[in-house]
Tab-separated table of C-alpha atoms in Angstrom:
chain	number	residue	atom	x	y	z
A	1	UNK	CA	143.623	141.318	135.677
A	2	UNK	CA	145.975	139.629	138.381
A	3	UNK	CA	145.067	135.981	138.485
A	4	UNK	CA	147.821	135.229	141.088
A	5	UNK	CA	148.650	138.287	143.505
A	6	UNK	CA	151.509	138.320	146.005
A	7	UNK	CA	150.280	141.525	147.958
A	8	UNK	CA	153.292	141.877	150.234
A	9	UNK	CA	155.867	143.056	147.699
A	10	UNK	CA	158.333	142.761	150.630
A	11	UNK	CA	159.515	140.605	154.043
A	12	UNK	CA	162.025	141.420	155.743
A	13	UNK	CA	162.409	138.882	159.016
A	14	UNK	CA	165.521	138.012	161.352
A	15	UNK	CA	167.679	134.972	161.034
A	16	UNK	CA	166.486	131.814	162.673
A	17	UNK	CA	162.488	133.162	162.734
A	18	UNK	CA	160.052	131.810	160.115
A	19	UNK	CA	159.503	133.707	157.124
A	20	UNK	CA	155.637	133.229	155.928
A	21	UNK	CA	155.657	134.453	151.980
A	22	UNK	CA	151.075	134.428	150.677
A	23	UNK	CA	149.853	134.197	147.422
A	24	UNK	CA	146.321	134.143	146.358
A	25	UNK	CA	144.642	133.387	142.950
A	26	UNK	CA	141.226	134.279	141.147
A	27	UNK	CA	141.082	131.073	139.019
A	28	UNK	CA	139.885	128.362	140.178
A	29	UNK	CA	140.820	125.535	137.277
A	30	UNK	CA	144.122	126.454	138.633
A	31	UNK	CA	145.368	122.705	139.683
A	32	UNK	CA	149.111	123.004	140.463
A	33	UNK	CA	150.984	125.989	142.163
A	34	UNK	CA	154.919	126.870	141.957
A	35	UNK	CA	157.234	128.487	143.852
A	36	UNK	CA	160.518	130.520	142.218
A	37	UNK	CA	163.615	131.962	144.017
A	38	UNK	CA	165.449	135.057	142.164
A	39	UNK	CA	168.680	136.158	143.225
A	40	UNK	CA	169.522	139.444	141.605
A	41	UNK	CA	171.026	139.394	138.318
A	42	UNK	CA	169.916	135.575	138.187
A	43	UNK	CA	166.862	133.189	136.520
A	44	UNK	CA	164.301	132.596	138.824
A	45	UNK	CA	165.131	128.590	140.111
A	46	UNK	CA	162.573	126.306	140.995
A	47	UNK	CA	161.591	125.877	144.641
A	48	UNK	CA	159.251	123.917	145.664
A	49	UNK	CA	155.423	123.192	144.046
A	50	UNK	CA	151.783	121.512	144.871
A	51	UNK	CA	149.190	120.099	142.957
A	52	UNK	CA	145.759	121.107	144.179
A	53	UNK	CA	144.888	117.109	145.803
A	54	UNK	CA	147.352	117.868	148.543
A	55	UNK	CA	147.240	120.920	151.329
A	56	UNK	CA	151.024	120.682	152.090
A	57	UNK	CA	154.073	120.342	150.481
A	58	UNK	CA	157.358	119.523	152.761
A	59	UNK	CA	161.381	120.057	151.052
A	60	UNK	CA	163.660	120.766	154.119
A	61	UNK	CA	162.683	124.123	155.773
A	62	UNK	CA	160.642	124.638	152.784
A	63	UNK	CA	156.701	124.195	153.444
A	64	UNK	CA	153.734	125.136	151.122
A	65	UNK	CA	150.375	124.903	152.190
A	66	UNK	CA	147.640	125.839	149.756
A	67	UNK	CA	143.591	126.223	150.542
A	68	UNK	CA	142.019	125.423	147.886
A	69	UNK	CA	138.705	127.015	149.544
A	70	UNK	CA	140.414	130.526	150.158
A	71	UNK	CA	141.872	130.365	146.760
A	72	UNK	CA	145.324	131.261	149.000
A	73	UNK	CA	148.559	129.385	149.358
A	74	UNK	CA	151.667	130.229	151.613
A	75	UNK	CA	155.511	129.442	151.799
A	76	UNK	CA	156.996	128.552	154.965
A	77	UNK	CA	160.695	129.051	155.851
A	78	UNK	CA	161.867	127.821	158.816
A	79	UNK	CA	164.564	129.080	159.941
A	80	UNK	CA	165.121	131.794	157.622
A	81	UNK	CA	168.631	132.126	156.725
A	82	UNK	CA	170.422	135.248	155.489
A	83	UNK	CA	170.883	133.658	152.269
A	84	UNK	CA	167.375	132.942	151.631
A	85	UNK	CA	167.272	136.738	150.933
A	86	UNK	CA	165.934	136.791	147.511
A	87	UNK	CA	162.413	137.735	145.694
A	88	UNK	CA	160.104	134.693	145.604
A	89	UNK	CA	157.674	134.141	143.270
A	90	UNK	CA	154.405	132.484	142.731
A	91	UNK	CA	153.334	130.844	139.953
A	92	UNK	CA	149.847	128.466	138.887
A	93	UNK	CA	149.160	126.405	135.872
A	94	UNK	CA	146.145	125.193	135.202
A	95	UNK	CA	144.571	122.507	132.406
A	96	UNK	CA	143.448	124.686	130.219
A	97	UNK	CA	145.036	127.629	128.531
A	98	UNK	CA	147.781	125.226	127.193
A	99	UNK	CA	149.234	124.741	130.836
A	100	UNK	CA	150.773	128.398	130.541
A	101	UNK	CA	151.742	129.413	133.990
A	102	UNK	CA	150.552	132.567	135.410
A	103	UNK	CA	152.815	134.434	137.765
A	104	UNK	CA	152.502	136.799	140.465
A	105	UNK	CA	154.548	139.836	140.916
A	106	UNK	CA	156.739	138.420	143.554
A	107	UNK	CA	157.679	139.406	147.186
A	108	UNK	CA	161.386	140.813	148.280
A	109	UNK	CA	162.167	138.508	151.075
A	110	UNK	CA	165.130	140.193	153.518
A	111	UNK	CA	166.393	137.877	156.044
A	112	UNK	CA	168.690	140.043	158.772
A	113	UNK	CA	171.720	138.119	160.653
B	1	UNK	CA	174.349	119.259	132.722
B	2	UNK	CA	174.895	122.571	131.598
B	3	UNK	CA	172.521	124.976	132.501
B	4	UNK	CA	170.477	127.186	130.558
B	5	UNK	CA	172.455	129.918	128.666
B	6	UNK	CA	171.113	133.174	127.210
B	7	UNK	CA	173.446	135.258	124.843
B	8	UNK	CA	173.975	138.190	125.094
B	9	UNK	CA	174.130	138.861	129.033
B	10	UNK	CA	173.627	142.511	128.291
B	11	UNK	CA	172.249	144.778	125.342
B	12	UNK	CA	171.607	148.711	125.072
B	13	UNK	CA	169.955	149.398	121.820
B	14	UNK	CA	168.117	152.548	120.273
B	15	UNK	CA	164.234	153.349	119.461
B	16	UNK	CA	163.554	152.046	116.391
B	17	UNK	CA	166.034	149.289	116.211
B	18	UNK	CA	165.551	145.573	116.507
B	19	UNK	CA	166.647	143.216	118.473
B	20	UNK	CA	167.244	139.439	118.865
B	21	UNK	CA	168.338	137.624	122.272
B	22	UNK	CA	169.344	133.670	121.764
B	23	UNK	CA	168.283	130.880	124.134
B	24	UNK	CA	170.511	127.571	124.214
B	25	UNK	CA	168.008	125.199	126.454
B	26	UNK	CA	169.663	122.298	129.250
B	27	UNK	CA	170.415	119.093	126.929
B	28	UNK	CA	167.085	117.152	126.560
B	29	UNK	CA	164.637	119.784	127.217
B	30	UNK	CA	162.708	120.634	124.078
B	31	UNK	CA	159.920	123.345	125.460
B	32	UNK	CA	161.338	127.172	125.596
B	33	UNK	CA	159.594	129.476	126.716
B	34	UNK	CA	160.311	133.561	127.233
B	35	UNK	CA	159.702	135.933	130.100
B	36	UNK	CA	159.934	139.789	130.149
B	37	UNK	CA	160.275	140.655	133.451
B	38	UNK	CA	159.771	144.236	134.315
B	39	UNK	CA	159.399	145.736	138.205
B	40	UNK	CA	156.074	146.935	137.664
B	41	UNK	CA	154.895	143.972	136.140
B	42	UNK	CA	156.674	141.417	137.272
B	43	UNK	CA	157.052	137.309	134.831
B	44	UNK	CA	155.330	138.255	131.901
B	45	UNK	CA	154.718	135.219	129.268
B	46	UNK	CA	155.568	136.206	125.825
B	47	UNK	CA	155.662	132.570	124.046
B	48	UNK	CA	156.505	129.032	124.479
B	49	UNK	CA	157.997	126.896	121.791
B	50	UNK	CA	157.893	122.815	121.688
B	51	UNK	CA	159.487	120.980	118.941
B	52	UNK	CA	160.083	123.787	116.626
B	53	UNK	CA	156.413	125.109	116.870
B	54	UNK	CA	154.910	128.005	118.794
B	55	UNK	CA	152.329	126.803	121.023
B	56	UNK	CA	151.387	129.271	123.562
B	57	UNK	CA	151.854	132.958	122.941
B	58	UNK	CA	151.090	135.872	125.738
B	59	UNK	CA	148.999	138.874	125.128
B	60	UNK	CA	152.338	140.996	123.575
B	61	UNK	CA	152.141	142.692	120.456
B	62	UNK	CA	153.482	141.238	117.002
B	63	UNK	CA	156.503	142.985	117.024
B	64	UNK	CA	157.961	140.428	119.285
B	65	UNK	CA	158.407	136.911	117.801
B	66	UNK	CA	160.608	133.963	118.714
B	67	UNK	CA	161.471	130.609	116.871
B	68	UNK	CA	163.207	127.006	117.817
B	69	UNK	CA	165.461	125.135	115.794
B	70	UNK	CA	165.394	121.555	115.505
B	71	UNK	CA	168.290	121.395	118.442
B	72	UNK	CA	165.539	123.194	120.514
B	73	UNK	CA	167.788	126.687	121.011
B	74	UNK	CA	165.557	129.776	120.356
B	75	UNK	CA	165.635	132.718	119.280
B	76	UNK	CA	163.215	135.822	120.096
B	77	UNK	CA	162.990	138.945	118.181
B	78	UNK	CA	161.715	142.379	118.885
B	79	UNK	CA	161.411	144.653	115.894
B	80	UNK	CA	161.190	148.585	115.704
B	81	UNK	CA	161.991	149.137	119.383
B	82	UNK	CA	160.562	151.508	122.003
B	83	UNK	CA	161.238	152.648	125.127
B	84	UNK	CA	159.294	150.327	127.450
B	85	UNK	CA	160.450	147.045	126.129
B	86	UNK	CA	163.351	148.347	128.417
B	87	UNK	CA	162.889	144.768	130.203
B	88	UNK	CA	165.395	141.673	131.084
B	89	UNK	CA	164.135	138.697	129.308
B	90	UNK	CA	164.525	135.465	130.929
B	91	UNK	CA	164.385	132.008	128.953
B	92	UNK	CA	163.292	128.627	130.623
B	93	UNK	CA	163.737	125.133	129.408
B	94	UNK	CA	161.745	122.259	130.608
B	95	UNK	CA	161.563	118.540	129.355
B	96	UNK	CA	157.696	118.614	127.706
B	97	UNK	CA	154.971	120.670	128.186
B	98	UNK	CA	154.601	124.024	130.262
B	99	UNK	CA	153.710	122.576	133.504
B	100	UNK	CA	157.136	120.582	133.863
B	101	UNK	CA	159.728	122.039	136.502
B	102	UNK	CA	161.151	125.230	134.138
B	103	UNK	CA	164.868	126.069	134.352
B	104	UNK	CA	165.491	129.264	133.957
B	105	UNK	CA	168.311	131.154	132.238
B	106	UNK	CA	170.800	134.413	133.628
B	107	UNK	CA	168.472	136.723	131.081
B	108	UNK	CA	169.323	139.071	128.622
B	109	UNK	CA	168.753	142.758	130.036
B	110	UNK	CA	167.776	144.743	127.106
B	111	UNK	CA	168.161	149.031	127.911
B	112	UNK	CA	166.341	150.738	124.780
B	113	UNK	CA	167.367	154.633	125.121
């Protein structure tokens, strides 16, 4: 059971346009959301997160906006770069459960010069 | 500040065989906690240690176990391999509890033939 899904397991957008990555979650004690970068042959590093009292989340050309009511959240790039080619990942924590976080599958994001 | 470091970088082992990968967290962070990640499956949570005691696990079976040392490095083991722990397994370091900003590590891709 997927409690965080990232259904588009790729992006691929041109340089300088916005790049508009979803995720959407089942569970809703979930109370702070994450977002991961992975280059290939790298860790995942840290992004950009929101706790569920705020809808948006600004860091450069970095936006999340979550809604809480559609259980959804989104990343916004703007403007994509060819470097922010990468697979991003989701990921929600919640009180419970120890504060484990739960990720989703992540989404290939391919950013064309 | 040194990052996180993950030894060995790469590992090709046989069915059968165990295994264990070593986790040397940033200086200062004392929760670890280890990732398989796997294409189809995406961040799976295996365990997540905090001053020298387990205190989450994921839903993975007992052959895999980990430990921390009172320096907070850790160490993960997978006994009697088989083919579809065929995985790279990513360590993460944060200052206290799960929810913190996690650091991730290069990971250790294990190939089980």
């Amino acid at each position: 059971d997927q409690q965080v899904k990232q259904n588009s397991p790729s992006l691929s957008v041109q340089e300088g346009r916005i790049s508009i990555l979803n995720c959407d979650y089942t569970n809703s004690m979930f109370d702070y959301f994450l977002w991961y970068k992975k280059y290939p042959a790298e860790g995942p590093t840290f992004l950009i997160s929101i706790s569920s009292i705020k809808d948006k989340n600004e860091d450069g050309r970095f936006t999340v906006f979550l809604n809480k009511s559609a259980k959804h959240l989104s990343l916004h790039i703007v403007p994509s770069q060819p470097g922010d080619s990468a697979v991003y990942f989701c990921a929600a924590g919640s009180p419970g459960n120890n504060r484990k976080l739960i990720w989703g599958l992540g989404t290939s994001l391919a950013v064309n010069p | 500040k040194a990052g996180v470091t993950q030894t060995p970088r790469y590992l090709i082992k046989t069915r059968g065989q165990q295994v264990t990968l070593s986790c040397s967290p940033i200086s200062g962070h004392r929760s670890v906690s280890w990732y398989q990640q796997t294409p189809g499956q995406g961040l799976q949570f295996l365990f997540e240690y905090f001053s020298e005691t387990q205190r989450n696990k994921g839903n993975f079976p007992g052959r895999f176990s980990g430990r921390q040392f009172s320096n907070s490095r850790s160490e993960m083991n997978v006994s009697t391999l088989e083919l579809g722990d065929s995985a790279l397994y990513l360590c993460a370091s944060s200052l206290a509890v799960v929810s913190d900003t996690q650091y991730f590590g290069p990971g250790t891709r294990l190939t089980v033939l």
